[in-house]
Coordinates of C-alpha atoms and ligand atoms in Angstrom, one line a residue:
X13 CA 14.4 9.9 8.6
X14 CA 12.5 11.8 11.4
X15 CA 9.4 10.5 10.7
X16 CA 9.6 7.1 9.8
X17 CA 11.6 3.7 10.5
X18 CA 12.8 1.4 7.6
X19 CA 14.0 -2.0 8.8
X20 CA 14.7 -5.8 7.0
X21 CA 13.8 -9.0 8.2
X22 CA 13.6 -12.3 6.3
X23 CA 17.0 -12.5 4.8
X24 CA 16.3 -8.7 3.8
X25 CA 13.5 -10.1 1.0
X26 CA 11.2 -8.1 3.2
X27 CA 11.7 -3.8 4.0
X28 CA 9.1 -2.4 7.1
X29 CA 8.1 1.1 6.7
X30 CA 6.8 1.8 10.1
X31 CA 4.9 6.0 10.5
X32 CA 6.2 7.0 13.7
X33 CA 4.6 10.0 14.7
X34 CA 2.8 8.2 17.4
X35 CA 1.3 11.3 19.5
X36 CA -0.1 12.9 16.5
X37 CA -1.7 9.3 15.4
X38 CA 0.8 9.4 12.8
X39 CA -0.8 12.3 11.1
X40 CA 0.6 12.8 7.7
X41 CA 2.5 16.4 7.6
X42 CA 4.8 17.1 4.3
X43 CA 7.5 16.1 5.8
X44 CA 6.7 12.4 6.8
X45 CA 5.0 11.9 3.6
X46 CA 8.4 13.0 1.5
X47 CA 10.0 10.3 4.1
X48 CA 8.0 7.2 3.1
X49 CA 7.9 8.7 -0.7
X50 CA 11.9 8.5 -0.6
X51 CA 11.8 5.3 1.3
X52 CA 9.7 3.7 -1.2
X53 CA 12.0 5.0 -4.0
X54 CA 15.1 2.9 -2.8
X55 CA 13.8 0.2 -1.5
X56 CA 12.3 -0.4 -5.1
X57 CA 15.7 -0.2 -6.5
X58 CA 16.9 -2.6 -3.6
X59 CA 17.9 -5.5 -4.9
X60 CA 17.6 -7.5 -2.0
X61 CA 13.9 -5.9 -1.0
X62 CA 10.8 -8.3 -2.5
X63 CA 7.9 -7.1 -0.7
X64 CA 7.3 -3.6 1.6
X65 CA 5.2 -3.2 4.6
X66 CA 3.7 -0.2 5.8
X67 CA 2.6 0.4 9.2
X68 CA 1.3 2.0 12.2
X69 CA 1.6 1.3 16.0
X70 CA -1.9 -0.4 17.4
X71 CA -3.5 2.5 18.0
X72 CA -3.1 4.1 14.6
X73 CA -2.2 3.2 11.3
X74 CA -2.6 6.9 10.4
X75 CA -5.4 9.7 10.9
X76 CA -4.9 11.1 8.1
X77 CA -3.4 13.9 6.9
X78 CA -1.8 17.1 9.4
X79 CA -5.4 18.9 9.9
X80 CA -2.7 22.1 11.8
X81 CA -0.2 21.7 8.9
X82 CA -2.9 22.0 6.2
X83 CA -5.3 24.5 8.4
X84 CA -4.1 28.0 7.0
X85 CA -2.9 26.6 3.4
X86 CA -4.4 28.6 0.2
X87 CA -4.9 27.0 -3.2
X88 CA -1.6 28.2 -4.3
X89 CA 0.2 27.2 -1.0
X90 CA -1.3 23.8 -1.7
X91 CA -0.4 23.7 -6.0
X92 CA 3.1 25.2 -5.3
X93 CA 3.9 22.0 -2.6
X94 CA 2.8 19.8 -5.0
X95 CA 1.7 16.9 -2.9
X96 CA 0.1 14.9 -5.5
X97 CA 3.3 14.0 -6.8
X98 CA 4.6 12.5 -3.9
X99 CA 1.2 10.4 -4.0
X100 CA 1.9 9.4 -7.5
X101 CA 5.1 8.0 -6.8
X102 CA 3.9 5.7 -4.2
X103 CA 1.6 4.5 -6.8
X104 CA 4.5 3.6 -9.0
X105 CA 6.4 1.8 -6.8
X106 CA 6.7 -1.5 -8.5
X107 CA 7.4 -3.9 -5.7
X108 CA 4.3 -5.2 -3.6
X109 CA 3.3 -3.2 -0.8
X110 CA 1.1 -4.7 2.1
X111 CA -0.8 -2.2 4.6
X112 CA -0.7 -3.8 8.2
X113 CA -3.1 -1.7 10.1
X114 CA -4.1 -1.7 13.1
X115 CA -6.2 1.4 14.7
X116 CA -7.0 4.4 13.0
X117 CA -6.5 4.7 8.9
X118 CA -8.5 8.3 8.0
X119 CA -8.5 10.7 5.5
X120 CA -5.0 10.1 4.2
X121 CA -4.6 7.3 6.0
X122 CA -7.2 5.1 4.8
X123 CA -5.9 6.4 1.2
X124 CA -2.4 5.6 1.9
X125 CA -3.5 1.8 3.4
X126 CA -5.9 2.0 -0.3
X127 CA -2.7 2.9 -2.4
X128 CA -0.7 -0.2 -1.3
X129 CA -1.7 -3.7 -3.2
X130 CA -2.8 -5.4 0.0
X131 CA -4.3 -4.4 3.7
X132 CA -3.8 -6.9 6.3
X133 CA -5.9 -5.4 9.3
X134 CA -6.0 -6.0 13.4
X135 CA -10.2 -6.1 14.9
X136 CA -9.3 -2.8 16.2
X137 CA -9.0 -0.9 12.8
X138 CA -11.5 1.7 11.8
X139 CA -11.0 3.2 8.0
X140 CA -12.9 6.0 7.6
X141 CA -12.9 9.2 4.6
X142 CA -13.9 12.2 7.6
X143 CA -12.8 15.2 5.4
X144 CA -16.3 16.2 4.4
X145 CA -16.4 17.0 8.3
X146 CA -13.9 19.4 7.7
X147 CA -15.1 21.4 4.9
X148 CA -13.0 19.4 2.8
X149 CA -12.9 15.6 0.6
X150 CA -10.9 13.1 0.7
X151 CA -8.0 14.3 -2.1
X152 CA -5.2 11.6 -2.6
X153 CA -7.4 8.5 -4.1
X154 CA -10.7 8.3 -1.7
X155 CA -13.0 8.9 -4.1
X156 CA -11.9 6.5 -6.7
X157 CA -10.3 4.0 -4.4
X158 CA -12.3 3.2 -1.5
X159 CA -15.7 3.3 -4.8
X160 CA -13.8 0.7 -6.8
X161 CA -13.2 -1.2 -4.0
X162 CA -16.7 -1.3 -1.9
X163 CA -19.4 0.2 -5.1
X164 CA -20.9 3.0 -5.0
X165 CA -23.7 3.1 -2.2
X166 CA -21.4 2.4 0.5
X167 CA -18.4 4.3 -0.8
X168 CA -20.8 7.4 -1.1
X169 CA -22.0 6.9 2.3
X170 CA -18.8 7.2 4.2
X171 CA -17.7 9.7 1.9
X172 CA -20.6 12.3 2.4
X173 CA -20.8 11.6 6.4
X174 CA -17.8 10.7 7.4
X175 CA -18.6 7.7 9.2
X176 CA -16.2 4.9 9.9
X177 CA -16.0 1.5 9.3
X178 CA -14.4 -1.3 11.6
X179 CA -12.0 -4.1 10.3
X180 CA -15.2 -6.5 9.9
X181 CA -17.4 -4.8 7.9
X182 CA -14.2 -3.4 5.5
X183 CA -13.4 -7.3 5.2
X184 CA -17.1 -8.3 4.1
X185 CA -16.6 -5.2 2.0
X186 CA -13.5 -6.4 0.3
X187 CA -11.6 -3.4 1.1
X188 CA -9.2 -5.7 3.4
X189 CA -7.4 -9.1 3.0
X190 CA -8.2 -10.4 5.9
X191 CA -8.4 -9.8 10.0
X192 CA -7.2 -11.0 12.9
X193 CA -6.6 -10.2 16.2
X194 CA -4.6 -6.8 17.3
X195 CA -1.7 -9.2 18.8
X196 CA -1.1 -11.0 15.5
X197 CA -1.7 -8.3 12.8
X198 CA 2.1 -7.8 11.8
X199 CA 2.7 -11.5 12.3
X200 CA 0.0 -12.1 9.8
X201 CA 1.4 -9.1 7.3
X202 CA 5.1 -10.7 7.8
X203 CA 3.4 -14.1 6.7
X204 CA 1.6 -12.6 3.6
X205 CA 5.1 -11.0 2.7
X206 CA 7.3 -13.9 3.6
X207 CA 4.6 -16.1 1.2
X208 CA 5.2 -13.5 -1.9
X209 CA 8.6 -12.7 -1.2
X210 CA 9.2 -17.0 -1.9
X211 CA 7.9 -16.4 -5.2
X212 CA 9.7 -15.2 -8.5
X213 CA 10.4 -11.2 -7.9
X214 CA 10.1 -10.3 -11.1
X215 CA 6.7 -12.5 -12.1
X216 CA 5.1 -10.7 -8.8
X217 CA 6.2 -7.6 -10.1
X218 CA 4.6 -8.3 -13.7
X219 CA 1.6 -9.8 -12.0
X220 CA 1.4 -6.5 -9.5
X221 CA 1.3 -4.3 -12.7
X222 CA -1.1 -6.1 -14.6
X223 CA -3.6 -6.2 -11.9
X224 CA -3.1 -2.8 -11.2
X225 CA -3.5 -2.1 -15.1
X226 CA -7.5 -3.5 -14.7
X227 CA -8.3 -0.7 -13.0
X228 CA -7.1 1.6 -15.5
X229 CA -8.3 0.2 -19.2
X230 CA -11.1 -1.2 -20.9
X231 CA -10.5 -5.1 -20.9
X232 CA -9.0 -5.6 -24.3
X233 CA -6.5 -3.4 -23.6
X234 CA -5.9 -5.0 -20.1
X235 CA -5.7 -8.3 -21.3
X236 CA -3.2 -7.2 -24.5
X237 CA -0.7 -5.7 -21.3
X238 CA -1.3 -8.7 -19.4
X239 CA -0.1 -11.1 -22.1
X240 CA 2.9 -8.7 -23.1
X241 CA 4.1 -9.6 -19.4
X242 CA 3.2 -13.2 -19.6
X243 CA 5.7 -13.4 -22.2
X244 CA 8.2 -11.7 -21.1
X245 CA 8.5 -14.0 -18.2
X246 CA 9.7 -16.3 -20.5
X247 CA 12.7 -14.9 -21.1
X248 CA 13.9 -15.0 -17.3
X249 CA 15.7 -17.6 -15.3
X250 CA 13.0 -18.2 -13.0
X251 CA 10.9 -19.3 -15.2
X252 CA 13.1 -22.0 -16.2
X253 CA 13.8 -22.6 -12.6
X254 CA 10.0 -22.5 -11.8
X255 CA 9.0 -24.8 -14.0
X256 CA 12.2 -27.2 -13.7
X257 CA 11.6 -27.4 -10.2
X258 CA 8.0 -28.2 -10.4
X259 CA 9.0 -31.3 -13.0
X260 CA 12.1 -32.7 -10.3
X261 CA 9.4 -32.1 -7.3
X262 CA 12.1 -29.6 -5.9
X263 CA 11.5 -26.4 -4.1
X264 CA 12.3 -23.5 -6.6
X265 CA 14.9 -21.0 -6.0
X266 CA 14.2 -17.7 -7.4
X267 CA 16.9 -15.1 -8.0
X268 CA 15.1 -12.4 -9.9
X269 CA 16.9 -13.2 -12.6
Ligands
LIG314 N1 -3.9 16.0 12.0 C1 -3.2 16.6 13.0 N2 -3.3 16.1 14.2 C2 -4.0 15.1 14.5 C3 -4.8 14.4 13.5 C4 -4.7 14.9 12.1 N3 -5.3 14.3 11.1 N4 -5.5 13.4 14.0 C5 -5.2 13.4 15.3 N5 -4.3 14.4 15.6 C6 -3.7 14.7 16.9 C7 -4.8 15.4 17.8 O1 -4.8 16.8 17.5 C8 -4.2 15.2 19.1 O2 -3.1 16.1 19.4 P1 -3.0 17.0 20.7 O3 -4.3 17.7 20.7 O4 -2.9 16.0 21.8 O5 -1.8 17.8 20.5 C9 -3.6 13.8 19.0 O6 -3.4 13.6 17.6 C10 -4.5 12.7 19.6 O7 -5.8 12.9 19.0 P2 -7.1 13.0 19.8 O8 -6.9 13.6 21.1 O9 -8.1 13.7 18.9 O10 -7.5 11.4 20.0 P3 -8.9 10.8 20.1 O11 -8.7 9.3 20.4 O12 -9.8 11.6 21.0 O13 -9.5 10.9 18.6 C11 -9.5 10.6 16.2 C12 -8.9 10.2 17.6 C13 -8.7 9.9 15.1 C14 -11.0 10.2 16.1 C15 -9.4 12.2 16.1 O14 -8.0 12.5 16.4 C16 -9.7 12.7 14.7 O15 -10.9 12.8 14.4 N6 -8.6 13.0 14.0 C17 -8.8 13.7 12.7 C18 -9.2 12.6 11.6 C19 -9.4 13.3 10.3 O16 -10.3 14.2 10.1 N7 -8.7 12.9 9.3 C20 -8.7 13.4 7.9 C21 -7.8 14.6 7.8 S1 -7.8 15.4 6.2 C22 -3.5 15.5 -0.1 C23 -3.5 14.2 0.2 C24 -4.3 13.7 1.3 C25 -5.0 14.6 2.1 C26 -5.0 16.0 1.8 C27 -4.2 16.4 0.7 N8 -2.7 16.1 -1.2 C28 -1.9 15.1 -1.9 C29 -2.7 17.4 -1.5 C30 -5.8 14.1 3.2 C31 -6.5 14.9 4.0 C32 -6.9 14.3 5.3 O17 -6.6 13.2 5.6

Protein backbone atom coordinates (compact mmCIF):
# COMPACT_ATOMS: atom_id res chain seq x y z
CA UNK A 1 0.00 0.00 0.00
CA UNK A 2 1.56 3.34 -1.15
CA UNK A 3 -1.16 5.31 -0.45
CA UNK A 4 -2.68 4.35 2.61
CA UNK A 5 -1.96 2.85 6.20
CA UNK A 6 -4.12 -0.01 7.67
CA UNK A 7 -3.52 -0.61 11.38
CA UNK A 8 -5.52 -2.57 14.54
CA UNK A 9 -6.09 -1.43 17.92
CA UNK A 10 -8.58 -2.68 20.44
CA UNK A 11 -7.80 -6.38 20.56
CA UNK A 12 -7.91 -5.95 16.57
CA UNK A 13 -12.04 -5.46 16.86
CA UNK A 14 -11.12 -2.15 15.38
CA UNK A 15 -8.97 -1.66 11.52
CA UNK A 16 -7.70 2.30 10.86
CA UNK A 17 -7.60 3.24 7.25
CA UNK A 18 -5.60 6.34 7.42
CA UNK A 19 -5.11 8.48 3.34
CA UNK A 20 -1.70 9.39 3.48
CA UNK A 21 -0.97 11.51 0.68
CA UNK A 22 -0.45 14.37 3.05
CA UNK A 23 1.18 17.01 0.57
CA UNK A 24 -1.51 16.63 -2.02
CA UNK A 25 -4.23 16.98 0.96
CA UNK A 26 -4.79 13.41 0.38
CA UNK A 27 -6.24 14.01 -3.03
CA UNK A 28 -7.85 10.99 -4.34
CA UNK A 29 -5.83 9.66 -7.55
CA UNK A 30 -6.85 5.97 -9.03
CA UNK A 31 -4.47 4.57 -7.34
CA UNK A 32 -5.14 5.48 -3.58
CA UNK A 33 -8.72 4.93 -4.22
CA UNK A 34 -8.08 1.02 -5.49
CA UNK A 35 -5.90 1.05 -2.05
CA UNK A 36 -8.75 1.79 0.41
CA UNK A 37 -11.24 -0.14 -2.13
CA UNK A 38 -8.95 -3.38 -1.54
CA UNK A 39 -8.41 -2.49 2.06
CA UNK A 40 -12.06 -2.40 2.72
CA UNK A 41 -12.52 -5.74 0.86
CA UNK A 42 -10.36 -7.73 3.53
CA UNK A 43 -10.85 -6.22 6.35
CA UNK A 44 -14.70 -7.10 5.81
CA UNK A 45 -13.70 -10.71 5.53
CA UNK A 46 -11.51 -10.23 8.77
CA UNK A 47 -12.70 -12.04 11.18
CA UNK A 48 -11.24 -10.28 13.91
CA UNK A 49 -12.19 -6.55 12.35
CA UNK A 50 -15.81 -5.12 13.93
CA UNK A 51 -15.71 -1.59 13.03
CA UNK A 52 -13.36 0.53 10.25
CA UNK A 53 -12.13 3.94 10.46
CA UNK A 54 -11.24 6.12 7.88
CA UNK A 55 -9.06 9.10 8.11
CA UNK A 56 -7.07 11.97 7.37
CA UNK A 57 -4.20 13.93 9.13
CA UNK A 58 -5.61 17.36 10.81
CA UNK A 59 -5.29 19.31 8.08
CA UNK A 60 -7.19 17.19 5.56
CA UNK A 61 -9.39 14.42 5.57
CA UNK A 62 -9.33 14.55 1.75
CA UNK A 63 -9.76 17.42 -1.03
CA UNK A 64 -11.21 15.52 -3.12
CA UNK A 65 -10.47 13.89 -5.97
CA UNK A 66 -6.76 14.29 -8.15
CA UNK A 67 -7.86 17.63 -10.04
CA UNK A 68 -4.02 16.82 -12.32
CA UNK A 69 -4.87 13.09 -12.52
CA UNK A 70 -8.40 13.80 -13.87
CA UNK A 71 -7.43 17.24 -15.88
CA UNK A 72 -6.77 15.77 -19.45
CA UNK A 73 -9.29 12.57 -19.06
CA UNK A 74 -11.97 12.14 -22.00
CA UNK A 75 -15.34 10.48 -21.47
CA UNK A 76 -13.98 7.21 -22.58
CA UNK A 77 -10.67 7.60 -20.57
CA UNK A 78 -13.08 8.08 -17.64
CA UNK A 79 -15.83 4.92 -18.71
CA UNK A 80 -12.83 2.58 -19.57
CA UNK A 81 -11.24 3.16 -15.72
CA UNK A 82 -14.36 2.46 -14.42
CA UNK A 83 -14.14 4.29 -11.13
CA UNK A 84 -17.69 3.96 -10.11
CA UNK A 85 -17.10 0.49 -9.33
CA UNK A 86 -14.46 1.01 -6.96
CA UNK A 87 -17.19 3.49 -5.27
CA UNK A 88 -19.69 0.83 -5.29
CA UNK A 89 -17.71 -1.53 -3.41
CA UNK A 90 -17.12 0.71 -0.55
CA UNK A 91 -20.73 1.08 -0.39
CA UNK A 92 -21.00 -2.66 0.12
CA UNK A 93 -18.76 -3.06 2.64
CA UNK A 94 -20.84 -4.65 5.34
CA UNK A 95 -18.97 -3.78 8.51
CA UNK A 96 -19.50 -0.22 10.02
CA UNK A 97 -17.39 2.37 8.81
CA UNK A 98 -16.82 5.67 10.81
CA UNK A 99 -15.32 8.92 9.00
CA UNK A 100 -12.98 10.79 11.58
CA UNK A 101 -12.31 14.04 9.88
CA UNK A 102 -10.50 16.55 10.61
CA UNK A 103 -9.61 19.54 7.88
CA UNK A 104 -10.53 19.44 4.47
CA UNK A 105 -13.30 16.73 3.06
CA UNK A 106 -14.14 18.16 -0.76
CA UNK A 107 -15.40 16.90 -3.78
CA UNK A 108 -14.53 13.21 -3.29
CA UNK A 109 -13.66 13.68 -0.01
CA UNK A 110 -16.71 14.89 1.45
CA UNK A 111 -18.40 11.85 -0.61
CA UNK A 112 -16.07 9.34 0.67
CA UNK A 113 -16.68 10.83 4.57
CA UNK A 114 -20.76 10.64 3.17
CA UNK A 115 -20.33 6.92 1.98
CA UNK A 116 -19.14 5.66 5.41
CA UNK A 117 -22.19 5.04 8.10
CA UNK A 118 -20.91 7.56 10.58
CA UNK A 119 -18.64 11.10 10.52
CA UNK A 120 -17.05 11.97 13.73
CA UNK A 121 -15.58 15.51 12.88
CA UNK A 122 -12.69 17.89 14.65
CA UNK A 123 -13.93 22.13 14.79
CA UNK A 124 -11.44 22.46 12.03
CA UNK A 125 -13.32 20.48 9.27
CA UNK A 126 -14.81 22.10 6.29
CA UNK A 127 -17.07 19.67 3.85
CA UNK A 128 -17.58 21.24 0.87
CA UNK A 129 -19.00 19.81 -3.05
CA UNK A 130 -16.50 22.63 -5.13
CA UNK A 131 -16.70 20.71 -8.50
CA UNK A 132 -19.19 23.11 -10.10
CA UNK A 133 -16.02 25.48 -9.80
CA UNK A 134 -14.36 23.29 -11.94
CA UNK A 135 -16.60 22.90 -14.80
CA UNK A 136 -17.57 19.82 -13.29
CA UNK A 137 -20.27 18.12 -10.28
CA UNK A 138 -19.77 16.25 -7.62
CA UNK A 139 -19.86 12.41 -9.36
CA UNK A 140 -19.48 9.63 -6.59
CA UNK A 141 -22.73 10.24 -4.35
CA UNK A 142 -22.82 14.27 -3.72
CA UNK A 143 -25.87 14.84 -5.25
CA UNK A 144 -27.87 12.26 -3.56
CA UNK A 145 -25.95 12.03 -0.36
CA UNK A 146 -25.10 15.28 1.00
CA UNK A 147 -29.54 16.10 -0.29
CA UNK A 148 -30.72 13.14 1.77
CA UNK A 149 -28.70 14.13 4.48
CA UNK A 150 -29.20 18.21 4.77
CA UNK A 151 -32.78 18.68 2.17
CA UNK A 152 -32.78 20.17 -0.59
CA UNK A 153 -32.20 24.05 -0.11
CA UNK A 154 -29.04 23.72 1.45
CA UNK A 155 -27.73 20.68 -0.35
CA UNK A 156 -28.43 22.75 -3.63
CA UNK A 157 -26.65 25.63 -2.35
CA UNK A 158 -23.34 24.18 -1.81
CA UNK A 159 -23.71 22.16 -4.67
CA UNK A 160 -24.25 25.05 -7.29
CA UNK A 161 -21.56 27.49 -5.54
CA UNK A 162 -19.33 25.52 -4.13
CA UNK A 163 -19.25 26.96 -0.79
CA UNK A 164 -18.08 25.19 2.33
CA UNK A 165 -19.45 24.36 5.40
CA UNK A 166 -17.52 24.11 8.81
CA UNK A 167 -17.97 21.13 11.35
CA UNK A 168 -20.75 23.36 13.27
CA UNK A 169 -23.09 24.11 10.86
CA UNK A 170 -22.68 20.22 9.15
CA UNK A 171 -23.55 18.99 12.85
CA UNK A 172 -26.83 21.32 13.17
CA UNK A 173 -27.23 19.96 9.63
CA UNK A 174 -27.08 16.46 10.57
CA UNK A 175 -24.58 15.56 8.18
CA UNK A 176 -22.07 14.74 11.24
CA UNK A 177 -22.30 12.74 14.47
CA UNK A 178 -20.89 14.98 16.48
CA UNK A 179 -17.75 17.56 17.02
CA UNK A 180 -15.12 18.09 19.14
CA UNK A 181 -12.03 19.60 19.37
CA UNK A 182 -9.06 18.98 16.64
CA UNK A 183 -6.90 17.24 19.60
CA UNK A 184 -9.63 14.64 20.47
CA UNK A 185 -11.23 13.87 17.09
CA UNK A 186 -9.66 10.25 16.66
CA UNK A 187 -9.98 9.72 20.38
CA UNK A 188 -13.68 10.39 20.02
CA UNK A 189 -13.94 8.07 16.53
CA UNK A 190 -11.82 5.24 18.61
CA UNK A 191 -14.65 5.62 21.33
CA UNK A 192 -17.62 5.48 18.89
CA UNK A 193 -15.84 2.29 17.43
CA UNK A 194 -14.71 0.70 20.62
CA UNK A 195 -18.76 1.32 21.79
CA UNK A 196 -20.03 -0.70 18.53
CA UNK A 197 -17.33 -2.99 18.23
CA UNK A 198 -18.72 -4.26 22.18
CA UNK A 199 -21.76 -5.06 20.57
CA UNK A 200 -22.96 -8.34 18.64
CA UNK A 201 -20.95 -8.18 15.13
CA UNK A 202 -23.36 -9.66 13.36
CA UNK A 203 -26.70 -7.71 14.77
CA UNK A 204 -24.61 -4.34 13.85
CA UNK A 205 -24.09 -5.70 10.65
CA UNK A 206 -27.94 -6.54 10.15
CA UNK A 207 -28.80 -3.25 11.79
CA UNK A 208 -26.08 -1.33 9.33
CA UNK A 209 -27.94 -2.95 6.34
CA UNK A 210 -31.30 -2.24 7.25
CA UNK A 211 -30.74 1.34 7.83
CA UNK A 212 -28.92 1.62 4.84
CA UNK A 213 -31.91 -0.24 3.08
CA UNK A 214 -34.30 3.09 4.18
CA UNK A 215 -32.67 5.03 1.85
CA UNK A 216 -33.25 2.85 -0.90
CA UNK A 217 -37.22 1.51 -0.76
CA UNK A 218 -40.50 2.67 -0.10
CA UNK A 219 -41.29 1.87 3.66
CA UNK A 220 -43.09 -1.39 3.29
CA UNK A 221 -40.55 -2.84 1.65
CA UNK A 222 -37.96 -1.37 4.17
CA UNK A 223 -39.73 -2.54 6.99
CA UNK A 224 -40.45 -6.37 5.32
CA UNK A 225 -36.07 -6.39 5.02
CA UNK A 226 -35.87 -5.09 8.36
CA UNK A 227 -37.82 -7.82 9.98
CA UNK A 228 -36.29 -10.62 7.71
CA UNK A 229 -32.98 -9.50 9.75
CA UNK A 230 -34.67 -9.23 13.00
CA UNK A 231 -35.30 -12.83 12.73
CA UNK A 232 -32.49 -14.03 11.64
CA UNK A 233 -30.77 -12.87 14.72
CA UNK A 234 -32.50 -15.36 16.29
CA UNK A 235 -30.76 -18.00 15.12
CA UNK A 236 -27.22 -16.82 16.39
CA UNK A 237 -25.41 -17.32 19.60
CA UNK A 238 -25.39 -13.85 20.54
CA UNK A 239 -28.61 -13.57 20.79
CA UNK A 240 -28.81 -16.11 23.32
CA UNK A 241 -25.79 -14.69 24.96
CA UNK A 242 -27.37 -11.14 24.77
CA UNK A 243 -30.36 -11.80 26.21
CA UNK A 244 -28.91 -14.45 28.88
CA UNK A 245 -26.66 -11.94 30.00
CA UNK A 246 -29.08 -9.18 30.41
CA UNK A 247 -31.41 -11.84 32.70
CA UNK A 248 -27.95 -12.88 35.07
CA UNK A 249 -27.03 -8.97 35.08
CA UNK A 250 -23.66 -10.08 33.37
CA UNK A 251 -21.75 -8.32 30.83
CA UNK A 252 -22.37 -10.11 27.41
CA UNK A 253 -19.71 -11.66 25.43
CA UNK A 254 -20.30 -11.58 21.82
CA UNK A 255 -18.41 -13.82 19.39
CA UNK A 256 -20.11 -13.27 16.17
CA UNK A 257 -21.38 -16.37 16.33
N1 LIG B 1 -6.29 17.36 -6.58
C1 LIG B 1 -4.97 17.44 -6.78
N2 LIG B 1 -4.14 18.18 -5.99
C2 LIG B 1 -4.70 18.84 -4.98
C3 LIG B 1 -6.09 18.80 -4.72
C4 LIG B 1 -6.90 18.00 -5.57
N3 LIG B 1 -8.21 17.86 -5.38
N4 LIG B 1 -6.33 19.59 -3.65
C5 LIG B 1 -5.16 20.10 -3.27
N5 LIG B 1 -4.18 19.65 -4.04
C6 LIG B 1 -2.75 19.94 -3.98
C7 LIG B 1 -2.46 21.36 -4.48
O1 LIG B 1 -2.37 21.36 -5.88
C8 LIG B 1 -1.16 21.65 -3.82
O2 LIG B 1 -0.12 20.98 -4.50
P1 LIG B 1 1.21 21.77 -4.99
O3 LIG B 1 0.70 22.89 -5.81
O4 LIG B 1 1.86 22.20 -3.70
O5 LIG B 1 1.97 20.73 -5.74
C9 LIG B 1 -1.30 20.96 -2.45
O6 LIG B 1 -2.32 20.00 -2.62
C10 LIG B 1 -1.73 21.93 -1.36
O7 LIG B 1 -2.88 22.62 -1.80
P2 LIG B 1 -2.99 24.22 -1.79
O8 LIG B 1 -1.66 24.86 -1.94
O9 LIG B 1 -4.04 24.57 -2.78
O10 LIG B 1 -3.49 24.46 -0.29
P3 LIG B 1 -4.43 25.65 0.22
O11 LIG B 1 -4.44 25.49 1.71
O12 LIG B 1 -4.04 26.96 -0.36
O13 LIG B 1 -5.88 25.31 -0.34
C11 LIG B 1 -7.76 23.84 -0.79
C12 LIG B 1 -6.55 24.14 0.11
C13 LIG B 1 -8.32 22.50 -0.35
C14 LIG B 1 -8.84 24.93 -0.56
C15 LIG B 1 -7.36 23.83 -2.29
O14 LIG B 1 -6.22 22.97 -2.40
C16 LIG B 1 -8.43 23.35 -3.20
O15 LIG B 1 -9.34 24.13 -3.54
N6 LIG B 1 -8.30 22.10 -3.64
C17 LIG B 1 -9.23 21.54 -4.62
C18 LIG B 1 -10.56 21.20 -3.98
C19 LIG B 1 -11.53 20.63 -5.00
O16 LIG B 1 -11.90 21.32 -5.98
N7 LIG B 1 -11.95 19.40 -4.80
C20 LIG B 1 -12.89 18.73 -5.70
C21 LIG B 1 -12.10 17.99 -6.75
S1 LIG B 1 -13.12 17.19 -7.96
C22 LIG B 1 -15.38 10.05 -9.50
C23 LIG B 1 -15.53 10.12 -8.15
C24 LIG B 1 -15.29 11.30 -7.48
C25 LIG B 1 -14.89 12.42 -8.18
C26 LIG B 1 -14.70 12.36 -9.54
C27 LIG B 1 -14.95 11.18 -10.22
N8 LIG B 1 -15.65 8.86 -10.24
C28 LIG B 1 -16.06 7.66 -9.43
C29 LIG B 1 -15.48 8.75 -11.61
C30 LIG B 1 -14.64 13.64 -7.43
C31 LIG B 1 -14.24 14.79 -8.01
C32 LIG B 1 -13.61 15.80 -7.18
O17 LIG B 1 -13.44 15.63 -5.98
Amino acid sequence: MEFIKVTKAYDKYIALIELNRPKELNALNLQLMGEVRDALKELDQDDEVRVIIITGNERAFAAGADIKQMAGKTTVDMWKTDQFSTWDQINKTRKPIIAAVSGFALGGGCELAMTCDMIVASETAQFGQPEIKIGVMPGAGGTQRLTKALGKAKAMEMVLTGKFISAEEAEKLGLVNRVVPVELYMTEALKLAKEIASMSPLAVQMAKESVKRSFEVPLEEGLHFERKNFYMLFSSEDQKEGMNAFVEKRKADFKGK
